[in-house]
CSV table of C-alpha atoms in Angstrom, one decimal:
chain,number,residue,atom,x,y,z
A,1,MET,CA,-68.7,56.6,-84.5
A,2,SER,CA,-69.8,54.7,-87.5
A,3,ASP,CA,-68.0,56.9,-90.1
A,4,SER,CA,-65.2,55.0,-91.9
A,5,MET,CA,-61.6,55.9,-91.0
A,6,PHE,CA,-60.6,54.4,-94.3
A,7,THR,CA,-61.1,57.4,-96.7
A,8,LYS,CA,-58.3,59.5,-98.0
A,9,GLU,CA,-60.0,62.6,-96.3
A,10,ASN,CA,-58.7,61.1,-93.0
A,11,GLU,CA,-55.2,62.5,-92.6
A,12,ALA,CA,-53.9,59.5,-90.8
A,13,PHE,CA,-55.1,57.1,-93.5
A,14,ALA,CA,-53.8,59.4,-96.3
A,15,GLY,CA,-50.4,59.3,-94.7
A,16,PHE,CA,-50.6,55.5,-94.6
A,17,LEU,CA,-51.6,55.3,-98.3
A,18,PHE,CA,-48.6,57.5,-99.2
A,19,TYR,CA,-45.8,55.9,-97.1
A,20,GLY,CA,-47.3,52.4,-97.4
A,21,SER,CA,-47.3,52.8,-101.3
A,22,LEU,CA,-43.7,54.0,-101.3
A,23,LEU,CA,-42.7,51.1,-98.9
A,24,LEU,CA,-44.2,48.5,-101.2
A,25,LEU,CA,-42.7,50.1,-104.3
A,26,LYS,CA,-39.4,49.6,-102.5
A,27,VAL,CA,-40.3,46.0,-101.7
A,28,ILE,CA,-41.2,45.0,-105.3
A,29,MET,CA,-38.0,46.7,-106.5
A,30,MET,CA,-36.2,43.8,-104.8
A,31,SER,CA,-37.4,41.4,-107.6
A,32,PRO,CA,-35.5,43.1,-110.5
A,33,MET,CA,-32.7,43.7,-108.0
A,34,THR,CA,-32.5,39.9,-107.7
A,35,SER,CA,-32.9,39.1,-111.5
A,36,LEU,CA,-30.2,41.5,-112.7
A,37,PRO,CA,-27.3,40.0,-110.6
A,38,ARG,CA,-28.6,36.6,-111.6
A,39,ILE,CA,-28.0,37.5,-115.2
A,40,TRP,CA,-24.7,39.3,-114.6
A,41,THR,CA,-23.3,36.4,-112.7
A,42,SER,CA,-25.1,33.7,-114.6
A,43,SER,CA,-26.6,32.3,-111.4
A,44,MET,CA,-30.0,31.0,-112.2
A,45,ALA,CA,-32.5,29.3,-109.9
A,46,THR,CA,-34.1,26.9,-112.5
A,47,LYS,CA,-32.7,25.1,-115.4
A,48,GLU,CA,-35.0,26.7,-118.0
A,49,ASP,CA,-33.5,30.1,-117.0
A,50,LYS,CA,-30.2,29.1,-118.6
A,51,ILE,CA,-31.4,30.9,-121.8
A,52,PHE,CA,-30.5,34.1,-119.9
A,53,CYS,CA,-27.0,32.9,-119.0
A,54,ILE,CA,-24.5,35.4,-120.5
A,55,LEU,CA,-21.4,33.7,-119.2
A,56,LYS,CA,-22.2,30.3,-120.8
A,57,SER,CA,-19.7,29.4,-123.3
A,58,PRO,CA,-17.9,26.2,-124.4
A,59,LYS,CA,-15.0,27.2,-122.2
A,60,ASN,CA,-17.1,28.0,-119.2
A,61,LYS,CA,-17.5,24.9,-117.1
A,62,ARG,CA,-19.8,26.6,-114.5
A,63,SER,CA,-23.3,25.2,-114.3
A,64,CYS,CA,-25.3,28.4,-114.6
A,65,THR,CA,-27.3,27.4,-111.6
A,66,GLU,CA,-24.6,27.8,-109.0
A,67,PRO,CA,-25.7,30.1,-106.1
A,68,ASN,CA,-24.0,33.5,-106.1
A,69,GLU,CA,-23.5,35.4,-102.9
A,70,ALA,CA,-24.6,38.8,-104.3
A,71,VAL,CA,-27.9,37.2,-105.5
A,72,GLU,CA,-28.4,35.4,-102.1
A,73,ARG,CA,-27.8,38.7,-100.3
A,74,VAL,CA,-30.6,40.5,-102.2
A,75,ARG,CA,-32.9,37.5,-101.6
A,76,ARG,CA,-32.2,37.6,-97.8
A,77,ALA,CA,-33.0,41.4,-97.8
A,78,HIS,CA,-36.2,40.6,-99.7
A,79,ARG,CA,-37.2,37.9,-97.3
A,80,ASN,CA,-36.5,40.2,-94.4
A,81,ASP,CA,-38.9,42.7,-96.1
A,82,MET,CA,-41.6,40.1,-96.4
A,83,GLU,CA,-41.2,39.2,-92.7
A,84,ASN,CA,-41.4,42.8,-91.5
A,85,CYS,CA,-43.3,44.9,-94.1
A,86,PHE,CA,-46.3,42.6,-94.6
A,87,VAL,CA,-46.9,42.4,-90.8
A,88,TYR,CA,-46.6,46.2,-90.7
A,89,VAL,CA,-49.3,46.7,-93.3
A,90,PHE,CA,-51.8,44.8,-91.3
A,91,VAL,CA,-50.7,46.3,-88.0
A,92,ALA,CA,-51.0,49.8,-89.4
A,93,LEU,CA,-54.5,49.1,-90.7
A,94,ALA,CA,-55.6,47.7,-87.3
A,95,TYR,CA,-54.0,50.8,-85.6
A,96,LEU,CA,-55.9,53.1,-88.0
A,97,ALA,CA,-59.2,51.4,-87.1
A,98,THR,CA,-58.7,52.6,-83.5
A,99,ASN,CA,-58.9,56.2,-84.8
A,100,PRO,CA,-55.4,57.4,-83.6
A,101,ASP,CA,-54.1,60.9,-83.5
A,102,PRO,CA,-53.1,61.7,-87.1
A,103,ILE,CA,-49.8,63.3,-86.2
A,104,THR,CA,-48.7,60.3,-84.0
A,105,ALA,CA,-49.9,57.9,-86.7
A,106,VAL,CA,-48.1,59.5,-89.6
A,107,LEU,CA,-45.0,59.7,-87.5
A,108,HIS,CA,-45.1,55.9,-87.1
A,109,PHE,CA,-45.6,55.4,-90.9
A,110,LYS,CA,-42.7,57.8,-91.7
A,111,ILE,CA,-40.3,56.2,-89.2
A,112,PHE,CA,-41.1,52.7,-90.4
A,113,PHE,CA,-40.7,53.7,-94.1
A,114,TYR,CA,-37.3,55.3,-93.6
A,115,ALA,CA,-36.0,52.6,-91.3
A,116,ARG,CA,-36.8,49.9,-93.9
A,117,LEU,CA,-35.4,51.9,-96.8
A,118,LEU,CA,-32.2,52.4,-94.9
A,119,HIS,CA,-32.3,48.7,-93.8
A,120,THR,CA,-32.2,47.6,-97.5
A,121,VAL,CA,-29.3,50.0,-98.3
A,122,VAL,CA,-27.1,48.9,-95.4
A,123,TYR,CA,-28.0,45.2,-96.0
A,124,LEU,CA,-26.9,45.4,-99.6
A,125,ILE,CA,-23.6,47.2,-98.8
A,126,GLY,CA,-23.1,44.9,-95.8
A,127,LEU,CA,-22.9,47.2,-92.8
A,128,GLN,CA,-23.3,46.0,-89.2
A,129,PRO,CA,-24.5,47.0,-86.6
A,130,ALA,CA,-26.3,49.6,-88.8
A,131,ARG,CA,-28.5,46.9,-90.2
A,132,GLY,CA,-29.5,45.7,-86.8
A,133,VAL,CA,-30.4,49.2,-85.7
A,134,CYS,CA,-32.6,49.8,-88.7
A,135,TRP,CA,-34.3,46.5,-88.2
A,136,MET,CA,-34.9,47.4,-84.5
A,137,VAL,CA,-36.4,50.8,-85.3
A,138,GLY,CA,-38.9,49.3,-87.8
A,139,MET,CA,-39.7,46.6,-85.2
A,140,GLY,CA,-40.2,49.3,-82.5
A,141,ALA,CA,-42.6,51.2,-84.7
A,142,THR,CA,-44.6,47.9,-85.3
A,143,ILE,CA,-44.7,47.0,-81.7
A,144,SER,CA,-45.7,50.5,-80.7
A,145,MET,CA,-48.7,50.3,-83.1
A,146,LEU,CA,-49.6,46.8,-81.9
A,147,TYR,CA,-49.6,48.0,-78.2
A,148,ARG,CA,-51.7,51.1,-79.0
A,149,THR,CA,-54.2,49.0,-81.0
A,150,LEU,CA,-54.6,46.4,-78.2
A,151,SER,CA,-54.8,49.2,-75.6
A,152,ALA,CA,-57.6,50.9,-77.5
A,153,LEU,CA,-59.9,47.8,-77.8
B,1,MET,CA,-67.2,61.5,-99.6
B,2,SER,CA,-67.3,59.8,-96.2
B,3,ASP,CA,-69.2,56.7,-97.3
B,4,SER,CA,-67.0,53.7,-97.1
B,5,MET,CA,-65.7,52.2,-100.3
B,6,PHE,CA,-65.2,48.9,-98.5
B,7,THR,CA,-68.7,47.3,-98.9
B,8,LYS,CA,-69.7,44.6,-101.3
B,9,GLU,CA,-72.3,47.0,-102.8
B,10,ASN,CA,-69.3,48.9,-104.3
B,11,GLU,CA,-68.7,47.1,-107.6
B,12,ALA,CA,-65.0,47.7,-107.6
B,13,PHE,CA,-64.6,46.3,-104.1
B,14,ALA,CA,-66.8,43.3,-104.9
B,15,GLY,CA,-64.6,42.6,-107.9
B,16,PHE,CA,-61.6,42.7,-105.6
B,17,LEU,CA,-63.2,40.3,-103.1
B,18,PHE,CA,-64.0,37.9,-105.9
B,19,TYR,CA,-60.6,37.9,-107.8
B,20,GLY,CA,-58.6,38.4,-104.6
B,21,SER,CA,-60.3,35.3,-102.9
B,22,LEU,CA,-59.6,33.2,-106.0
B,23,LEU,CA,-56.0,34.4,-106.1
B,24,LEU,CA,-55.4,33.5,-102.4
B,25,LEU,CA,-57.1,30.2,-102.9
B,26,LYS,CA,-54.5,29.5,-105.6
B,27,VAL,CA,-51.7,30.7,-103.3
B,28,ILE,CA,-52.6,28.4,-100.4
B,29,MET,CA,-52.9,25.4,-102.9
B,30,MET,CA,-49.1,25.7,-103.2
B,31,SER,CA,-48.8,24.2,-99.7
B,32,PRO,CA,-50.3,20.8,-100.5
B,33,MET,CA,-48.6,21.0,-103.9
B,34,THR,CA,-45.3,21.1,-101.9
B,35,SER,CA,-46.3,18.4,-99.4
B,36,LEU,CA,-47.4,15.8,-102.0
B,37,PRO,CA,-44.1,15.6,-104.0
B,38,ARG,CA,-42.2,15.6,-100.6
B,39,ILE,CA,-44.0,12.4,-99.9
B,40,TRP,CA,-43.8,10.9,-103.4
B,41,THR,CA,-40.0,11.6,-103.5
B,42,SER,CA,-39.4,11.1,-99.8
B,43,SER,CA,-37.8,14.5,-99.6
B,44,MET,CA,-38.6,15.9,-96.1
B,45,ALA,CA,-37.5,19.2,-94.6
B,46,THR,CA,-37.3,18.0,-91.0
B,47,LYS,CA,-36.3,14.8,-89.4
B,48,GLU,CA,-39.6,14.2,-87.6
B,49,ASP,CA,-41.3,14.1,-91.0
B,50,LYS,CA,-39.5,10.9,-91.8
B,51,ILE,CA,-42.6,9.1,-90.6
B,52,PHE,CA,-44.1,10.1,-94.0
B,53,CYS,CA,-41.2,8.6,-96.0
B,54,ILE,CA,-42.6,6.0,-98.3
B,55,LEU,CA,-39.3,5.2,-100.0
B,56,LYS,CA,-37.6,4.3,-96.7
B,57,SER,CA,-36.5,0.7,-96.6
B,58,PRO,CA,-33.5,-1.2,-95.3
B,59,LYS,CA,-32.2,-1.2,-98.8
B,60,ASN,CA,-32.8,2.5,-99.4
B,61,LYS,CA,-29.7,4.4,-98.4
B,62,ARG,CA,-31.2,7.9,-99.1
B,63,SER,CA,-31.5,10.1,-96.1
B,64,CYS,CA,-35.2,11.1,-96.6
B,65,THR,CA,-34.2,14.7,-96.1
B,66,GLU,CA,-32.3,15.2,-99.3
B,67,PRO,CA,-33.7,18.2,-101.3
B,68,ASN,CA,-35.6,17.3,-104.4
B,69,GLU,CA,-35.8,19.5,-107.5
B,70,ALA,CA,-39.5,19.1,-108.0
B,71,VAL,CA,-40.2,20.1,-104.4
B,72,GLU,CA,-37.8,23.1,-104.6
B,73,ARG,CA,-39.5,24.2,-107.8
B,74,VAL,CA,-42.9,24.4,-106.1
B,75,ARG,CA,-41.3,26.2,-103.2
B,76,ARG,CA,-39.8,28.8,-105.5
B,77,ALA,CA,-43.1,29.4,-107.2
B,78,HIS,CA,-44.7,29.7,-103.8
B,79,ARG,CA,-42.1,32.2,-102.6
B,80,ASN,CA,-42.7,34.2,-105.9
B,81,ASP,CA,-46.4,34.3,-105.0
B,82,MET,CA,-45.6,35.6,-101.6
B,83,GLU,CA,-43.3,38.3,-103.0
B,84,ASN,CA,-46.0,39.4,-105.5
B,85,CYS,CA,-49.5,38.6,-104.3
B,86,PHE,CA,-49.2,40.0,-100.8
B,87,VAL,CA,-47.9,43.3,-102.1
B,88,TYR,CA,-50.8,43.3,-104.6
B,89,VAL,CA,-53.4,42.8,-101.9
B,90,PHE,CA,-52.3,45.9,-100.1
B,91,VAL,CA,-51.8,47.9,-103.3
B,92,ALA,CA,-55.3,47.0,-104.4
B,93,LEU,CA,-56.8,48.1,-101.1
B,94,ALA,CA,-55.0,51.4,-101.2
B,95,TYR,CA,-56.1,51.9,-104.8
B,96,LEU,CA,-59.7,51.1,-103.9
B,97,ALA,CA,-59.5,53.8,-101.1
B,98,THR,CA,-59.0,56.4,-103.9
B,99,ASN,CA,-62.5,55.5,-105.3
B,100,PRO,CA,-61.4,54.4,-108.8
B,101,ASP,CA,-63.6,53.8,-111.8
B,102,PRO,CA,-65.1,50.3,-111.2
B,103,ILE,CA,-64.5,49.0,-114.7
B,104,THR,CA,-60.8,50.0,-114.7
B,105,ALA,CA,-60.3,48.7,-111.2
B,106,VAL,CA,-61.9,45.3,-111.9
B,107,LEU,CA,-59.8,45.0,-115.1
B,108,HIS,CA,-56.6,45.4,-113.0
B,109,PHE,CA,-57.8,42.7,-110.6
B,110,LYS,CA,-58.7,40.3,-113.4
B,111,ILE,CA,-55.4,40.8,-115.3
B,112,PHE,CA,-53.4,40.3,-112.1
B,113,PHE,CA,-55.3,37.1,-111.2
B,114,TYR,CA,-54.9,35.5,-114.6
B,115,ALA,CA,-51.3,36.6,-114.9
B,116,ARG,CA,-50.4,34.9,-111.6
B,117,LEU,CA,-52.5,31.8,-112.3
B,118,LEU,CA,-50.6,31.4,-115.6
B,119,HIS,CA,-47.3,32.2,-113.9
B,120,THR,CA,-47.7,29.2,-111.6
B,121,VAL,CA,-48.6,26.9,-114.4
B,122,VAL,CA,-45.7,27.9,-116.6
B,123,TYR,CA,-43.3,27.9,-113.5
B,124,LEU,CA,-44.3,24.3,-112.7
B,125,ILE,CA,-43.9,23.0,-116.2
B,126,GLY,CA,-40.7,25.1,-116.7
B,127,LEU,CA,-41.4,27.4,-119.6
B,128,GLN,CA,-39.3,30.5,-120.3
B,129,PRO,CA,-39.7,33.3,-121.4
B,130,ALA,CA,-43.5,32.7,-120.7
B,131,ARG,CA,-42.8,32.8,-117.0
B,132,GLY,CA,-41.0,36.2,-117.3
B,133,VAL,CA,-43.9,37.6,-119.3
B,134,CYS,CA,-46.5,36.5,-116.8
B,135,TRP,CA,-44.5,38.0,-114.0
B,136,MET,CA,-44.1,41.3,-115.8
B,137,VAL,CA,-47.9,41.5,-116.5
B,138,GLY,CA,-48.6,41.0,-112.8
B,139,MET,CA,-45.9,43.5,-111.9
B,140,GLY,CA,-47.3,46.0,-114.5
B,141,ALA,CA,-50.8,45.8,-113.0
B,142,THR,CA,-49.4,46.4,-109.5
B,143,ILE,CA,-47.3,49.4,-110.6
B,144,SER,CA,-50.3,50.8,-112.5
B,145,MET,CA,-52.4,50.7,-109.3
B,146,LEU,CA,-49.5,52.2,-107.2
B,147,TYR,CA,-49.2,55.0,-109.7
B,148,ARG,CA,-52.9,55.7,-109.7
B,149,THR,CA,-53.0,55.6,-105.9
B,150,LEU,CA,-50.2,58.1,-105.5
B,151,SER,CA,-51.6,60.4,-108.2
B,152,ALA,CA,-55.0,60.5,-106.5
B,153,LEU,CA,-53.6,61.6,-103.1
C,1,MET,CA,-76.0,48.8,-96.1
C,2,SER,CA,-73.4,51.5,-96.6
C,3,ASP,CA,-72.2,51.7,-93.0
C,4,SER,CA,-68.6,50.5,-92.6
C,5,MET,CA,-68.0,47.1,-91.0
C,6,PHE,CA,-64.5,48.2,-90.2
C,7,THR,CA,-65.0,50.0,-86.9
C,8,LYS,CA,-64.1,48.6,-83.5
C,9,GLU,CA,-67.8,49.0,-82.5
C,10,ASN,CA,-68.5,46.0,-84.8
C,11,GLU,CA,-68.0,43.0,-82.6
C,12,ALA,CA,-66.7,40.8,-85.4
C,13,PHE,CA,-64.1,43.4,-86.5
C,14,ALA,CA,-63.0,44.0,-82.9
C,15,GLY,CA,-62.4,40.2,-82.5
C,16,PHE,CA,-60.3,40.3,-85.6
C,17,LEU,CA,-58.3,43.2,-84.3
C,18,PHE,CA,-57.6,41.4,-81.1
C,19,TYR,CA,-56.8,37.9,-82.4
C,20,GLY,CA,-55.1,39.3,-85.5
C,21,SER,CA,-52.8,41.5,-83.4
C,22,LEU,CA,-51.9,38.6,-81.1
C,23,LEU,CA,-51.2,36.4,-84.2
C,24,LEU,CA,-48.9,38.9,-85.8
C,25,LEU,CA,-47.1,39.6,-82.5
C,26,LYS,CA,-46.4,35.8,-82.5
C,27,VAL,CA,-45.2,36.0,-86.1
C,28,ILE,CA,-42.7,38.9,-85.5
C,29,MET,CA,-41.4,37.0,-82.4
C,30,MET,CA,-40.0,34.5,-84.9
C,31,SER,CA,-37.3,37.1,-85.9
C,32,PRO,CA,-35.5,37.3,-82.5
C,33,MET,CA,-36.1,33.5,-82.1
C,34,THR,CA,-34.0,33.2,-85.3
C,35,SER,CA,-31.3,35.7,-84.2
C,36,LEU,CA,-30.7,34.3,-80.8
C,37,PRO,CA,-29.8,30.7,-81.9
C,38,ARG,CA,-27.7,32.3,-84.7
C,39,ILE,CA,-25.6,34.0,-81.9
C,40,TRP,CA,-25.6,31.0,-79.6
C,41,THR,CA,-24.4,28.6,-82.3
C,42,SER,CA,-22.4,31.2,-84.2
C,43,SER,CA,-24.3,30.4,-87.4
C,44,MET,CA,-24.6,33.7,-89.3
C,45,ALA,CA,-26.2,34.3,-92.7
C,46,THR,CA,-23.8,37.1,-93.9
C,47,LYS,CA,-20.2,37.7,-93.4
C,48,GLU,CA,-20.5,41.1,-91.8
C,49,ASP,CA,-22.5,39.4,-89.0
C,50,LYS,CA,-19.4,37.6,-87.9
C,51,ILE,CA,-18.9,40.5,-85.4
C,52,PHE,CA,-21.6,38.7,-83.4
C,53,CYS,CA,-19.9,35.3,-83.4
C,54,ILE,CA,-19.2,34.2,-79.8
C,55,LEU,CA,-17.7,30.9,-80.7
C,56,LYS,CA,-15.0,32.5,-82.9
C,57,SER,CA,-11.5,31.8,-81.5
C,58,PRO,CA,-8.1,31.1,-82.9
C,59,LYS,CA,-8.7,27.4,-82.0
C,60,ASN,CA,-12.2,27.3,-83.6
C,61,LYS,CA,-12.0,26.4,-87.2
C,62,ARG,CA,-15.7,26.8,-87.9
C,63,SER,CA,-16.6,29.5,-90.5
C,64,CYS,CA,-19.3,31.3,-88.4
C,65,THR,CA,-21.5,31.2,-91.5
C,66,GLU,CA,-22.3,27.4,-91.5
C,67,PRO,CA,-26.0,26.7,-91.4
C,68,ASN,CA,-27.3,25.3,-88.1
C,69,GLU,CA,-30.3,23.0,-87.9
C,70,ALA,CA,-31.9,24.8,-84.9
C,71,VAL,CA,-31.7,28.1,-86.8
C,72,GLU,CA,-33.1,26.5,-90.0
C,73,ARG,CA,-36.0,25.0,-88.1
C,74,VAL,CA,-37.1,28.4,-86.8
C,75,ARG,CA,-36.7,29.8,-90.3
C,76,ARG,CA,-38.9,27.1,-91.7
C,77,ALA,CA,-41.6,27.8,-89.0
C,78,HIS,CA,-41.3,31.5,-89.8
C,79,ARG,CA,-41.8,30.8,-93.6
C,80,ASN,CA,-44.8,28.6,-92.8
C,81,ASP,CA,-46.2,31.5,-90.9
C,82,MET,CA,-45.8,33.8,-93.8
C,83,GLU,CA,-47.4,31.3,-96.2
C,84,ASN,CA,-50.4,30.9,-93.9
C,85,CYS,CA,-50.9,34.0,-91.7
C,86,PHE,CA,-50.6,36.7,-94.4
C,87,VAL,CA,-53.2,34.9,-96.5
C,88,TYR,CA,-55.4,34.6,-93.4
C,89,VAL,CA,-55.3,38.4,-92.8
C,90,PHE,CA,-56.6,39.2,-96.2
C,91,VAL,CA,-59.2,36.4,-96.2
C,92,ALA,CA,-60.5,37.5,-92.8
C,93,LEU,CA,-60.8,41.1,-94.0
C,94,ALA,CA,-62.7,39.9,-97.1
C,95,TYR,CA,-65.0,37.7,-95.0
C,96,LEU,CA,-65.6,40.7,-92.6
C,97,ALA,CA,-66.7,42.8,-95.6
C,98,THR,CA,-69.6,40.3,-96.2
C,99,ASN,CA,-71.0,41.2,-92.7
C,100,PRO,CA,-70.8,37.8,-91.1
C,101,ASP,CA,-72.5,36.7,-87.9
C,102,PRO,CA,-70.1,38.0,-85.2
C,103,ILE,CA,-70.1,34.8,-83.1
C,104,THR,CA,-69.2,32.6,-86.1
C,105,ALA,CA,-66.6,35.1,-87.3
C,106,VAL,CA,-64.8,35.4,-83.9
C,107,LEU,CA,-64.8,31.6,-83.6
C,108,HIS,CA,-62.9,31.4,-86.9
C,109,PHE,CA,-60.4,34.0,-85.7
C,110,LYS,CA,-59.9,32.3,-82.3
C,111,ILE,CA,-59.5,28.8,-83.9
C,112,PHE,CA,-56.9,30.2,-86.4
C,113,PHE,CA,-55.0,32.0,-83.7
C,114,TYR,CA,-54.7,29.0,-81.4
C,115,ALA,CA,-54.0,26.6,-84.3
C,116,ARG,CA,-51.0,28.7,-85.5
C,117,LEU,CA,-49.7,29.3,-81.9
C,118,LEU,CA,-49.7,25.6,-81.3
C,119,HIS,CA,-48.2,25.0,-84.8
C,120,THR,CA,-45.2,27.0,-83.9
C,121,VAL,CA,-44.7,25.2,-80.5
C,122,VAL,CA,-44.9,21.7,-82.0
C,123,TYR,CA,-42.7,22.8,-85.0
C,124,LEU,CA,-40.0,24.0,-82.7
C,125,ILE,CA,-40.1,20.9,-80.5
C,126,GLY,CA,-40.4,18.7,-83.6
C,127,LEU,CA,-43.7,16.8,-83.1
C,128,GLN,CA,-45.4,15.0,-85.9
C,129,PRO,CA,-48.3,14.4,-86.8
C,130,ALA,CA,-49.3,17.2,-84.3
C,131,ARG,CA,-47.8,19.8,-86.6
C,132,GLY,CA,-49.7,18.5,-89.6
C,133,VAL,CA,-52.9,18.6,-87.6
C,134,CYS,CA,-52.4,22.2,-86.4
C,135,TRP,CA,-51.6,23.2,-90.0
C,136,MET,CA,-54.8,21.6,-91.3
C,137,VAL,CA,-56.9,23.3,-88.6
C,138,GLY,CA,-55.6,26.7,-89.6
C,139,MET,CA,-56.0,25.9,-93.3
C,140,GLY,CA,-59.6,24.7,-92.6
C,141,ALA,CA,-60.5,28.0,-90.9
C,142,THR,CA,-59.0,29.9,-93.9
C,143,ILE,CA,-60.9,27.8,-96.5
C,144,SER,CA,-64.1,28.1,-94.5
C,145,MET,CA,-63.8,31.9,-94.6
C,146,LEU,CA,-63.0,31.9,-98.3
C,147,TYR,CA,-66.0,29.7,-99.0
C,148,ARG,CA,-68.3,32.0,-96.9
C,149,THR,CA,-67.0,35.1,-98.7
C,150,LEU,CA,-67.4,33.8,-102.2
C,151,SER,CA,-70.9,32.5,-101.3
C,152,ALA,CA,-72.0,35.9,-100.0
C,153,LEU,CA,-71.0,37.8,-103.1
């Protein structure tokens, strides 16, 4: 078969484009979700960002670059997204190249998307072991696709 | 249309290959740009890297693993690249799969590349709000491609 | 040539699917390799993770969220993977789009995979300059593919 799998007429690939786009929209939302608490708590990463400090005042002795736990929590959730979602994107593309059953494939993409969406929510509100479970579901979907890809070669 | 979009004969894809390659060349340059100030300032991340410490001397009491602000700044710029450029690569591929107008597509790739190149420059010299503007232009190009992809499905 | 390169019948792409899948399997293994020493050393990143602290006891004054060097080392190796392996995945795809000689292409994928596997091993056991050499071999393979891609456009 020399016809490309990578056209939106292929149902599996269209599902990947849809859920993958929503997933990465969620991932890039982590950036403003880091910037806003930086401003609210006046916790900047670099000294030139002090122009955004709203808590800076003659009476306020804080340095404006002290780390804040709310900011650090979003950054950890964002890093976890990078560790998991970027690997997923490649693994899904590799899996699609093996011409998988569209229903099984889209199920993987759907499960991964909802697991990661929920992972961010429970990370930000600080729930365990819910966060561990969400992470494992996403990891399970990734490993399942990796296994199917390697088996199909 | 079952013909693949992903050949260099497709003008939009060729533009992506060109600007995407330059972009990632810029991203990987952040690694030596972290290592060199580590050596100049003798600020290593791990203890076995002390063999590269040039400021180590019997008189020098510094530990050789103290964080240095110049190094941390490059690392933050590098992390910002990872957060933004890896998402862009997938979003651009998804957008290309919807068979976009080549002129519009290449314009997105060009804008994103120059915005991120400038972002790194102004991050390293410490200019605000120029850095915020560059970041927003790159983010705008990414969201525009995401919107066009989801609309075309 | 309008036939897609991105089918597993293409020997170069099949090699990428194989070595790329193994590479990303290695990368995702860094996550449990971070979690396990977090539990063994009771060094958690967030306060809700204290439920996993095994060293917590009335006599133990440690906070359960103090950073631990073994954990931080795995995290640095993981970040180095993100900096290098995600760039590689795109660069390899771009290089494949230029229809390279399969033997040369698979050689690049093989060298990158073994260099990164060895990089993780020597990072975790703390060997220098072996780690620098592994890093440079991986970077060399990436730059070679970037150069070949840009030359073929």
